[in-house]
Coordinates of C-alpha atoms and ligand atoms in Angstrom, one line a residue:
X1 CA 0.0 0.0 0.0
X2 CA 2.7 2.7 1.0
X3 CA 4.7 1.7 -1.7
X4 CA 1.9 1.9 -4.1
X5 CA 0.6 5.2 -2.9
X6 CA 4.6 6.9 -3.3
X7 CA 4.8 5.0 -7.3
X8 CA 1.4 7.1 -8.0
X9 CA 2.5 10.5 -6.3
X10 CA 6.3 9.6 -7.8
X11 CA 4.7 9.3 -11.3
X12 CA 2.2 12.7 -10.8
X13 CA 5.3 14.4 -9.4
X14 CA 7.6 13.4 -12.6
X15 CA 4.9 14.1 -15.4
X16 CA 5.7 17.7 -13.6
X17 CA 1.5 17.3 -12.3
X18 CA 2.6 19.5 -9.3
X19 CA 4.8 22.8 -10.4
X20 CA 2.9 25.1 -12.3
X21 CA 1.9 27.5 -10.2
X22 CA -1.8 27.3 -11.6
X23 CA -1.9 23.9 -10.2
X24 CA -0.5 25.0 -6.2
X25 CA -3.2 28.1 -6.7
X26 CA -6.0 25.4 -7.5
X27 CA -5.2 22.7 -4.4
X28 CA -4.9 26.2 -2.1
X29 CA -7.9 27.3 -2.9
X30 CA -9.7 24.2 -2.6
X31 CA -8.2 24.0 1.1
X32 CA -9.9 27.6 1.8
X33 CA -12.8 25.9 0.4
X34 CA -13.0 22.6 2.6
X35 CA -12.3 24.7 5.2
X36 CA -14.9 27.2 5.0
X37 CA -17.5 24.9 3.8
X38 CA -17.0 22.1 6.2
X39 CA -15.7 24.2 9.1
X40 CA -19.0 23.1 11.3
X41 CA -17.5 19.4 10.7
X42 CA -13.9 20.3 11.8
X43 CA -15.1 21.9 14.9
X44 CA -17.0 18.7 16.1
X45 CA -14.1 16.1 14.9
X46 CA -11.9 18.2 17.1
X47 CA -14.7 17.9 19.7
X48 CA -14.6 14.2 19.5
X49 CA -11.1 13.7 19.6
X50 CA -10.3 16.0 22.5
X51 CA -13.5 18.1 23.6
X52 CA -11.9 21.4 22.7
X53 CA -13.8 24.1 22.7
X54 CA -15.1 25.2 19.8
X55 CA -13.8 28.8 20.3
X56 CA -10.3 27.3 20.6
X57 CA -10.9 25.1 17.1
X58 CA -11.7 28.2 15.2
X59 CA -9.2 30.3 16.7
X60 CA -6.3 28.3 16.6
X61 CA -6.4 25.3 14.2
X62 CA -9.6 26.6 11.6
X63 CA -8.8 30.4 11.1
X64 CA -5.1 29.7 11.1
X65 CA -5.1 27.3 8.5
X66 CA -7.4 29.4 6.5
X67 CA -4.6 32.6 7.1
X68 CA -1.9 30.0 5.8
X69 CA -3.6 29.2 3.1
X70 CA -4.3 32.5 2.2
X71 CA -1.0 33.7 2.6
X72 CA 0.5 31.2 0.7
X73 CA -2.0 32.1 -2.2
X74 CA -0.8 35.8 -2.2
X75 CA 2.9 34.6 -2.1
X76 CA 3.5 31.3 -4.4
X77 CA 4.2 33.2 -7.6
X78 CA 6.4 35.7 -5.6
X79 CA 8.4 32.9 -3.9
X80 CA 8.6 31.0 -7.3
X81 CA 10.4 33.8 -9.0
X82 CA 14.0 32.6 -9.6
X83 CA 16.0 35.3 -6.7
X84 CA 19.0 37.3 -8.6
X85 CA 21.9 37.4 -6.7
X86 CA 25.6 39.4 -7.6
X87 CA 28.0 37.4 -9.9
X88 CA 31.1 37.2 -8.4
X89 CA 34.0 38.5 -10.4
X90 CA 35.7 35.3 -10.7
X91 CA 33.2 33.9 -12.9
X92 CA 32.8 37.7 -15.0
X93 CA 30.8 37.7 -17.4
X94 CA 28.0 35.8 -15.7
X95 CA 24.6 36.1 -14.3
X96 CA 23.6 34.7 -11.0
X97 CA 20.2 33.1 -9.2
X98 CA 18.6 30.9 -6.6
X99 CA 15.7 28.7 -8.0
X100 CA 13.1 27.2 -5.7
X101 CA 13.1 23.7 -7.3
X102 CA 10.2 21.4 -5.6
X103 CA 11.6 18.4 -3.5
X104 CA 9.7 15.7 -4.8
X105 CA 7.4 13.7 -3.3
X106 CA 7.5 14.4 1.0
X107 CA 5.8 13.1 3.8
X108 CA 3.9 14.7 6.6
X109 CA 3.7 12.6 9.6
X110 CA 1.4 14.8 12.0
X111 CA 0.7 14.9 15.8
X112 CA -2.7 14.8 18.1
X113 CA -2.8 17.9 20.3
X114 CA -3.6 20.2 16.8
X115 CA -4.5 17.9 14.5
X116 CA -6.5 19.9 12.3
X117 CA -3.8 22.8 11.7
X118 CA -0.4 21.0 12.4
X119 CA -1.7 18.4 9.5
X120 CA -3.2 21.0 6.9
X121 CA 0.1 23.5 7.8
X122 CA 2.7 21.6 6.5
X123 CA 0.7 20.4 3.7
X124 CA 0.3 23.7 2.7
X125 CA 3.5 24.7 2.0
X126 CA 4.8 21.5 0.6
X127 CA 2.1 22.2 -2.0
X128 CA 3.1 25.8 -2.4
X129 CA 6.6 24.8 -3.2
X130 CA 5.4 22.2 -5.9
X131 CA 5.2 18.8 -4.3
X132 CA 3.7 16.0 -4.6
X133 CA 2.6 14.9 -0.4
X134 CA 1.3 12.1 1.9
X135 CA -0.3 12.9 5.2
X136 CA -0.5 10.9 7.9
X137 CA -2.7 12.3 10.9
X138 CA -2.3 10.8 14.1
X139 CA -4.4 7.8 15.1
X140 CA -4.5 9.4 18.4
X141 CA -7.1 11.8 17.2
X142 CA -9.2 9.5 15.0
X143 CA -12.0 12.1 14.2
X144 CA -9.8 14.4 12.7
X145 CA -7.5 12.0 11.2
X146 CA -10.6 9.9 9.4
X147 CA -11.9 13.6 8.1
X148 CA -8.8 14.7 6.5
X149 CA -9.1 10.6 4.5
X150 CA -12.9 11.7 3.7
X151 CA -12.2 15.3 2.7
X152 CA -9.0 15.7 1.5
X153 CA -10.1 13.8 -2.2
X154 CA -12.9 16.1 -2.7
X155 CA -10.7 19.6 -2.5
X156 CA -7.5 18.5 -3.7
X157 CA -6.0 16.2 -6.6
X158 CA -5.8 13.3 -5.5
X159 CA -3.2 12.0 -7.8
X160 CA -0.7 14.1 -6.3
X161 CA -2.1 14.3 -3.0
X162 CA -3.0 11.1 -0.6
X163 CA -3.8 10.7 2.9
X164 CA -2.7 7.3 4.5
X165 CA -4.6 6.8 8.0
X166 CA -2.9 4.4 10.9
X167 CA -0.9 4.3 13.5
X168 CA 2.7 2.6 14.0
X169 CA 2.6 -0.3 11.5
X170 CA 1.3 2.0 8.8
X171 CA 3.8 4.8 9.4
X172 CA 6.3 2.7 9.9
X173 CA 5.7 1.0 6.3
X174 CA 5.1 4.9 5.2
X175 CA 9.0 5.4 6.9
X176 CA 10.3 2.3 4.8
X177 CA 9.7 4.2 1.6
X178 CA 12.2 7.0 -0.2
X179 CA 11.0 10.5 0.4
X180 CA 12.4 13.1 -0.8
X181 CA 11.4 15.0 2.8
X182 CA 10.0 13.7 6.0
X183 CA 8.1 16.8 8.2
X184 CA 7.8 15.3 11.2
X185 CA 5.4 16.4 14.3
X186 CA 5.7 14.6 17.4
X187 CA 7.9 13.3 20.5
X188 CA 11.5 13.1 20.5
X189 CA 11.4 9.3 21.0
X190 CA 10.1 9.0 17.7
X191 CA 11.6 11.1 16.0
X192 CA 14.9 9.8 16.6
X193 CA 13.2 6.6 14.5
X194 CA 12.1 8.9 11.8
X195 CA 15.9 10.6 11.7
X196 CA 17.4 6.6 11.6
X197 CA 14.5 5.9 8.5
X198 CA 15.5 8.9 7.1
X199 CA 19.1 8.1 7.1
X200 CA 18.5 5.1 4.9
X201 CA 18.3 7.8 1.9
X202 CA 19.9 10.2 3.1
X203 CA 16.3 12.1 3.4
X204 CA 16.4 15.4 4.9
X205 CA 13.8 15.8 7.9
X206 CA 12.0 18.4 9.4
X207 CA 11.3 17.7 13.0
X208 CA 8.9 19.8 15.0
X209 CA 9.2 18.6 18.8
X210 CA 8.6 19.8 22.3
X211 CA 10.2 20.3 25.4
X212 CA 9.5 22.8 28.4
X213 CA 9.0 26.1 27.6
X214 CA 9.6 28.0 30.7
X215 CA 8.0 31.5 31.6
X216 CA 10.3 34.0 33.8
X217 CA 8.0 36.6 35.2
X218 CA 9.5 39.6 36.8
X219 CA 7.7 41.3 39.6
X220 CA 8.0 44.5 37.2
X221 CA 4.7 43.5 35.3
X222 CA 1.2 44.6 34.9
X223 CA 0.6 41.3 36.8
X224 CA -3.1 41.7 35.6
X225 CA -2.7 41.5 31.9
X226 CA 0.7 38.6 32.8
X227 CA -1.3 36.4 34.1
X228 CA -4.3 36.4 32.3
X229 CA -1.7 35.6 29.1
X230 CA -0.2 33.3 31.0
X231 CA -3.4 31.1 31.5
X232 CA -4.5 31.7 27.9
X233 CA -1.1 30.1 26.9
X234 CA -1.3 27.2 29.3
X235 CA -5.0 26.2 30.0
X236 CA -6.4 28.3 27.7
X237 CA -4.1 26.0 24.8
X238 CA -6.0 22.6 24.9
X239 CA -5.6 22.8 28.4
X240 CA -2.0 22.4 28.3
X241 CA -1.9 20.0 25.6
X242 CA 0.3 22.3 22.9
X243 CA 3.8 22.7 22.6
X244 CA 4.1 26.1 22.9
X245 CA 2.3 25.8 26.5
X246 CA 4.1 27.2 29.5
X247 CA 5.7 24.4 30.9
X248 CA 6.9 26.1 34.2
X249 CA 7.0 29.4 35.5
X250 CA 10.4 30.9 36.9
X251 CA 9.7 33.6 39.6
X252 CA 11.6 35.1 42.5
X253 CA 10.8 34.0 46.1
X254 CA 9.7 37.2 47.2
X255 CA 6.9 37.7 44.1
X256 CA 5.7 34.2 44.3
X257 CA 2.8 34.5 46.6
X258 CA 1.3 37.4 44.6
X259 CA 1.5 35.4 41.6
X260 CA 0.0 32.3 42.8
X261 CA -2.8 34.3 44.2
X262 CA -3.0 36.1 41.0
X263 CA -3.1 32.8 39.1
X264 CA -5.8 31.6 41.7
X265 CA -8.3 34.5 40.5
X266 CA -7.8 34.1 37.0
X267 CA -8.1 30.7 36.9
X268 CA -11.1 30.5 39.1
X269 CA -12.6 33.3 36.9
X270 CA -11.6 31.5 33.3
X271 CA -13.0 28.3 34.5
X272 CA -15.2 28.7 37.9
X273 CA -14.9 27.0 41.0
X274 CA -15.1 23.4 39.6
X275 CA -12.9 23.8 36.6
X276 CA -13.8 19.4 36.1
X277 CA -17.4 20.8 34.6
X278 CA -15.7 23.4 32.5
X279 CA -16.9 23.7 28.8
X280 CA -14.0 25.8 28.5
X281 CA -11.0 23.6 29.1
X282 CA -10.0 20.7 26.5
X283 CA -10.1 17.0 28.3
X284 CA -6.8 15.0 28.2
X285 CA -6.9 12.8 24.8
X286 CA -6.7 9.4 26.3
X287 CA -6.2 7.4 29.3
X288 CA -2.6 6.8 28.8
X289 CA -1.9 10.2 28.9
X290 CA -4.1 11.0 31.7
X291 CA -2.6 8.2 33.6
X292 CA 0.8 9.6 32.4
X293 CA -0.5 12.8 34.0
X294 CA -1.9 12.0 37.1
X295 CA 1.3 10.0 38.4
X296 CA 3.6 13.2 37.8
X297 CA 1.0 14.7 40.4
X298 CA 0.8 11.2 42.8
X299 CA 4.4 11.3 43.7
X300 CA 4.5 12.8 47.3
X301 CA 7.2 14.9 47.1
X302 CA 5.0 16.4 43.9
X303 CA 1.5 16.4 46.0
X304 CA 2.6 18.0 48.8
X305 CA 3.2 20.9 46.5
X306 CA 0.0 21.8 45.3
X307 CA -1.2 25.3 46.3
X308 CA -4.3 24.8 43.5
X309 CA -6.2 22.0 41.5
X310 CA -5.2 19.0 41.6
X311 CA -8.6 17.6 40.9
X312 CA -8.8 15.1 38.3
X313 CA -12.1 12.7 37.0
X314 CA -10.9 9.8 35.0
X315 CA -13.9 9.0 33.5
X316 CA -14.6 12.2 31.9
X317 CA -10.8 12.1 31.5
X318 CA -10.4 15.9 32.6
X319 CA -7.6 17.2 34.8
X320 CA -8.0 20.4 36.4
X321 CA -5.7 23.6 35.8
X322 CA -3.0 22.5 39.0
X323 CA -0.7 25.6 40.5
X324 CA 2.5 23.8 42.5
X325 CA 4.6 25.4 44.2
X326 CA 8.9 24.5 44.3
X327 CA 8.8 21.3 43.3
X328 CA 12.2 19.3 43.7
X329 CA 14.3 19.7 40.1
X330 CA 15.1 16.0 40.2
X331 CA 11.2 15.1 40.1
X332 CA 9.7 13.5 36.9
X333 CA 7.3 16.7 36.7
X334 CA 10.3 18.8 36.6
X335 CA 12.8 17.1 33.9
X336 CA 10.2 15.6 31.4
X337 CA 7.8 17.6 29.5
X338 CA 4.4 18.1 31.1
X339 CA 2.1 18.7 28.2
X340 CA -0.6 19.1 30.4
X341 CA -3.0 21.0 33.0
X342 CA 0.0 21.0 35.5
X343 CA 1.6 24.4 36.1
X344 CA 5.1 24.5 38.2
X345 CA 6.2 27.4 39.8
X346 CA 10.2 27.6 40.5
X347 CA 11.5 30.1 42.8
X348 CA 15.4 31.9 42.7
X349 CA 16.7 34.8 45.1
X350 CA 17.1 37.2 41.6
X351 CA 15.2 37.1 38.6
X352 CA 18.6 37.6 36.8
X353 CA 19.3 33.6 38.1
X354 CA 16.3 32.3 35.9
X355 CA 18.2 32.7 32.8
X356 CA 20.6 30.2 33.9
X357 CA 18.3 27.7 35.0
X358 CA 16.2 28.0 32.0
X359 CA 19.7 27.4 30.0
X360 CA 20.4 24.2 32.6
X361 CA 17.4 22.2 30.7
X362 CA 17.3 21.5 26.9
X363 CA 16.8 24.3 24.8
X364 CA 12.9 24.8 24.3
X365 CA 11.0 24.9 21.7
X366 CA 9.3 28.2 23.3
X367 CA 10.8 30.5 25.7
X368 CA 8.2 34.1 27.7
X369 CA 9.6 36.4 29.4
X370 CA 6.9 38.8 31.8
X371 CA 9.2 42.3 32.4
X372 CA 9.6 45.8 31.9
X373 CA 13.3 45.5 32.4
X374 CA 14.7 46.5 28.9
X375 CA 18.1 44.9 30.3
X376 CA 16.4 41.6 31.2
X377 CA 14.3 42.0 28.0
X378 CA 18.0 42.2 26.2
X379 CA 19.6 39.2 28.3
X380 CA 16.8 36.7 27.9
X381 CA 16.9 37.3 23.8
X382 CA 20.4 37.3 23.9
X383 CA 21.2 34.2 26.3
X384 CA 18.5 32.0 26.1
X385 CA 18.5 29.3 23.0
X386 CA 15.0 28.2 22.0
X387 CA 13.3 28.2 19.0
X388 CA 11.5 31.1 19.0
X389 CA 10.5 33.3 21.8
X390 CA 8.2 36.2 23.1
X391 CA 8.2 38.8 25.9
X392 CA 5.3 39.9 27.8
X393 CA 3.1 37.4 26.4
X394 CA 2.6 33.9 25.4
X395 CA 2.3 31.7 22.1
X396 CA 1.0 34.3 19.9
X397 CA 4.3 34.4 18.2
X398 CA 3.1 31.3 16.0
X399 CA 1.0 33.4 14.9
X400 CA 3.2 35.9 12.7
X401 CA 3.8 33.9 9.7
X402 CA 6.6 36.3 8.9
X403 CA 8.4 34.5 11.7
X404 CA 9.5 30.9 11.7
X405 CA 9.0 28.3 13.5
X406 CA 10.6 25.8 14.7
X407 CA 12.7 24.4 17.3
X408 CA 16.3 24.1 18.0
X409 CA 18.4 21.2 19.9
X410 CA 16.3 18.7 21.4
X411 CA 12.9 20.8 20.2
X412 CA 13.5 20.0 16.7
X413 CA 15.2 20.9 13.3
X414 CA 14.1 23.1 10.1
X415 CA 11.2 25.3 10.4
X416 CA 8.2 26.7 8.6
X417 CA 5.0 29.2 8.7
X418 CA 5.0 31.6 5.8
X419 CA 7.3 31.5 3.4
X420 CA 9.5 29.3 5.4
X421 CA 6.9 26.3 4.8
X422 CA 7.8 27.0 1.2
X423 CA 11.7 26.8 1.9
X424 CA 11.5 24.1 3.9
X425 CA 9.6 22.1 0.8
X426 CA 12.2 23.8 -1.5
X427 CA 15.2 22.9 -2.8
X428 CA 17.5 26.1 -3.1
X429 CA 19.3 25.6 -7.1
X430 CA 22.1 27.2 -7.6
X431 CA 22.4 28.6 -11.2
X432 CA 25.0 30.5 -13.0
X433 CA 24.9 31.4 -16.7
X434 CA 28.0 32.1 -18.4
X435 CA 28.2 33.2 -22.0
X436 CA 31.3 32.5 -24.5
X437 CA 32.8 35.4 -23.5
X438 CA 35.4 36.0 -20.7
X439 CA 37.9 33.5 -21.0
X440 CA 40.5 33.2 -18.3
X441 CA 43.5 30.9 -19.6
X442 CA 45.4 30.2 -16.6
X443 CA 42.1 28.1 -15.6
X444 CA 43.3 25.6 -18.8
X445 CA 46.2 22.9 -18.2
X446 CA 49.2 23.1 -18.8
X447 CA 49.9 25.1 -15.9
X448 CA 53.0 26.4 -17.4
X449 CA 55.5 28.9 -15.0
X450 CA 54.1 31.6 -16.7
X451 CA 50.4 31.1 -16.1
X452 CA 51.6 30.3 -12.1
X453 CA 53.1 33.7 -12.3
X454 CA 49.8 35.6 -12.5
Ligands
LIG501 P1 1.5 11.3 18.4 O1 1.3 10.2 19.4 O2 0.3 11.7 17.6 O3 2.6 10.9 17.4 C1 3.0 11.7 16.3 C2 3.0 10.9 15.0 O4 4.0 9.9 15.2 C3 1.7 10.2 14.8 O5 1.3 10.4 13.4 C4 2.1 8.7 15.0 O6 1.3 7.8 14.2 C5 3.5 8.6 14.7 N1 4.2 7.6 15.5 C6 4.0 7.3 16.8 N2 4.8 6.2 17.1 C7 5.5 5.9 16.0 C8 6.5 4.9 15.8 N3 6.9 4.1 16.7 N4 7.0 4.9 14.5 C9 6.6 5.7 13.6 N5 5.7 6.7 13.8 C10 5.1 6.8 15.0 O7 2.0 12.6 19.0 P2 3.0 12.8 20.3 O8 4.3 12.4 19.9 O9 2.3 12.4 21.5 O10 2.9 14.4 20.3 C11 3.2 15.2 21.4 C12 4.6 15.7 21.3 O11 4.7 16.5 20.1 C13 5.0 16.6 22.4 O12 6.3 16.4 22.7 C14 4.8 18.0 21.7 O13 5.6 19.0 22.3 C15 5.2 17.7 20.3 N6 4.6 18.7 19.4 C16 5.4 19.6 18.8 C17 4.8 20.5 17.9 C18 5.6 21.5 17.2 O14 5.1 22.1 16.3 N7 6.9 21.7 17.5 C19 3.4 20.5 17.8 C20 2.7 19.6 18.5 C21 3.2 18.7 19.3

């Protein structure tokens, strides 16, 4: 089947199906179409699979995708254009450019948490840049996954563009084949497996991972607006369940207890006094993960920390937004990534020390800063690795599709949004045109003493 499904795509992709730019306008624009048209059926497969709200579905995974789209519409023939660049005067007379050349025929391997957008996203710009794709949702959000099999052939070509549904057997099969790129969403764990397949044809990946993304907030804040932000980001983003999510917050001893109170109103405001009955707040996709979850929060050294929540229902499978309180660094909560309801806070003496303990982890995928500070603003750009990173707010910065994103380290490699998910389907020629003209003899054999002379 998988190797059936890459001869058809290989065979679209080589009758040159998938490069005019007519053709990546027409499967565009039937993606705004199956988006706008069936956006009711979106919203309720992203129910199924994870009860989001549906306020959360449109804003972050439905109008998203539609922007994306959209961009890339107003962009392709820009991006297409072969880019002039100097000639160098070693090679006078001749003319220089970089042309976007399509990859070929990629696979998308996609994740759960957004499995609307971080499926259609990638797709999106590996059809802008002229290729022929396979998508593979995750099983772990079978709605969604069994919409994009049922849509996808009624707004796109099919012949150059496939969806194969499954979990490990089926990707793995998909991971056998020769791609010319692998975009991979997911967990490190696995995608160390995609970067050994990939190796096997020396297939260039993108991987877009997680990690904790930690949020330093200062006291010098309008704790009002921080906080609110911060909750957005976290509970507010499939409660928890989003790479971008605050993973812990770094404060100083001395501004901790007005933060957690501060937190404490919010949260009870967002999502009332039982946040368990909350339409408002995603439930945990399965009960392995909500299992996963609720042991970080059994360990007793973990419990004894909780200063808010901790309330979980495994039948509904819901987890309550949780506030703790200096948890012990060598704790499972504290090393692994949470991807969750649970919220850490970490105390230090001087804000100025957070820096360092967010650079003692692996860099993140997404680092916040909360400050006026302009120094600390400066600092925290300057000496904190992560893949991208925003101050005085959270997550909205994958939003700007003039920035990329990605991560960096142990968050991932390669990076799109924008015209970067065109790069990163594209394949950057390098072409020089000489004419007759020009001729440089001491280039030609023999090198005689003369010609070495020059
Ligand atoms: P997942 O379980 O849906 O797995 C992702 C994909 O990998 C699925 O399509 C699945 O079929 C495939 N897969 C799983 N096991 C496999 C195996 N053994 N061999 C081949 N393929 C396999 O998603 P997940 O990994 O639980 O996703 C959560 C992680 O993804 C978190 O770490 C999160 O931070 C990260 N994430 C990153 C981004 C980003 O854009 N950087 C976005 C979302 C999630």
């Amino acid at each position: 089947m998988a190797e059936e499904v890459v001869r058809e795509l290989r065979a679209s992709f080589a009758a040159g199906r998938t490069r005019p730019a007519e053709w990546r306008a027409a499967q565009l624009k039937g993606l705004v179409r199956m988006i706008e048209e069936k956006e009711a059926d979106i919203t309720a497969a992203l129910h199924d699979d994870l009860s989001k709200p549906s306020m959360e579905s449109y804003l972050h995974e439905i109008s998203l995708a539609k922007s994306s789209c959209k961009f890339a519409l107003d962009g392709i023939k820009k991006w297409m254009k072969p880019e002039k660049v100097p000639a160098a005067i070693t090679t006078f007379p001749s003319s220089a450019q970089i042309v976007s050349e399509p990859l070929g025929v990629v696979l998308v391997i996609s994740a759960w948490n957004y499995p609307f957008l971080l499926s259609i996203d990638p797709v999106i710009g590996a059809i802008a840049a002229g290729n022929a794709v396979v998508l593979k949702p995750s099983e772990i959000a079978p709605a969604t996954s069994t919409l994009f099999a049922k849509l996808l052939p009624e707004y796109v070509d099919n012949t150059c563009i496939k969806v194969v549904e499954g979990g490990v057997p089926e990707t793995s099969a998909l991971l056998e084949q020769r791609w010319d790129k692998i975009f991979y969403t997911g967990n490190g764990t696995v995608a160390r497996i995609v970067l050994a397949a990939a190796a096997k044809h020396v297939t260039p990946v993108a991987l877009e991972l997680g990690g904790k993304c930690p949020v330093i907030v200062d006291s010098n804040v309008d704790l009002h607006v921080a906080v609110k932000r911060i909750a957005v980001g976290k509970w507010g983003c499939n409660n928890g369940q989003a790479c971008i999510a605050p993973d812990y917050i770094i404060t100083t001893k001395a501004f901790a207890p007005e933060l957690v109170d501060s937190l404490k109103r919010v949260l009870e405001r967002f999502y009332g006094k039982d946040p368990l009955e909350s339409a408002d707040l995603s439930r945990i996709v399965n009960s392995k993960h909500f299992q996963r979850l609720a042991a970080l929060i059994e360990e007793k050294e973990v419990a004894d920390k909780i200063v808010y929540g901790g309330q979980t229902d495994e039948k509904k499978l819901k987890i309550a937004p949780t506030l703790l309180l200096d948890v012990p660094q060598d704790t499972a909560l504290m090393t692994g990534e949470i991807f969750g309801p649970l919220l850490p806070i970490v105390t230090v003496e001087k804000i100025e020390d957070s820096i360092d303990l967010v650079n003692s982890k692996s860099k993140p995928l997404a680092a916040y800063l909360f400050s006026r500070n302009k120094k600390l603003q400066q600092d925290f750009v300057a000496n904190v690795p992560a893949g991208g990173m925003l101050v005085n707010d959270t997550a909205l910065h994958l939003a700007n599709p003039y920035l990329p994103f990605g991560g960096v380290g142990d968050s991932g490699m390669g990076s799109y949004h924008g015209k970067f998910s065109f790069d990163c389907f594209s394949h950057k020629k390098a072409v020089l045109i000489r004419g007759f003209g020009g001729e440089a003899t001491a280039r030609y054999p023999p090198y005689t003493a003369e010609k070495q002379k020059i």
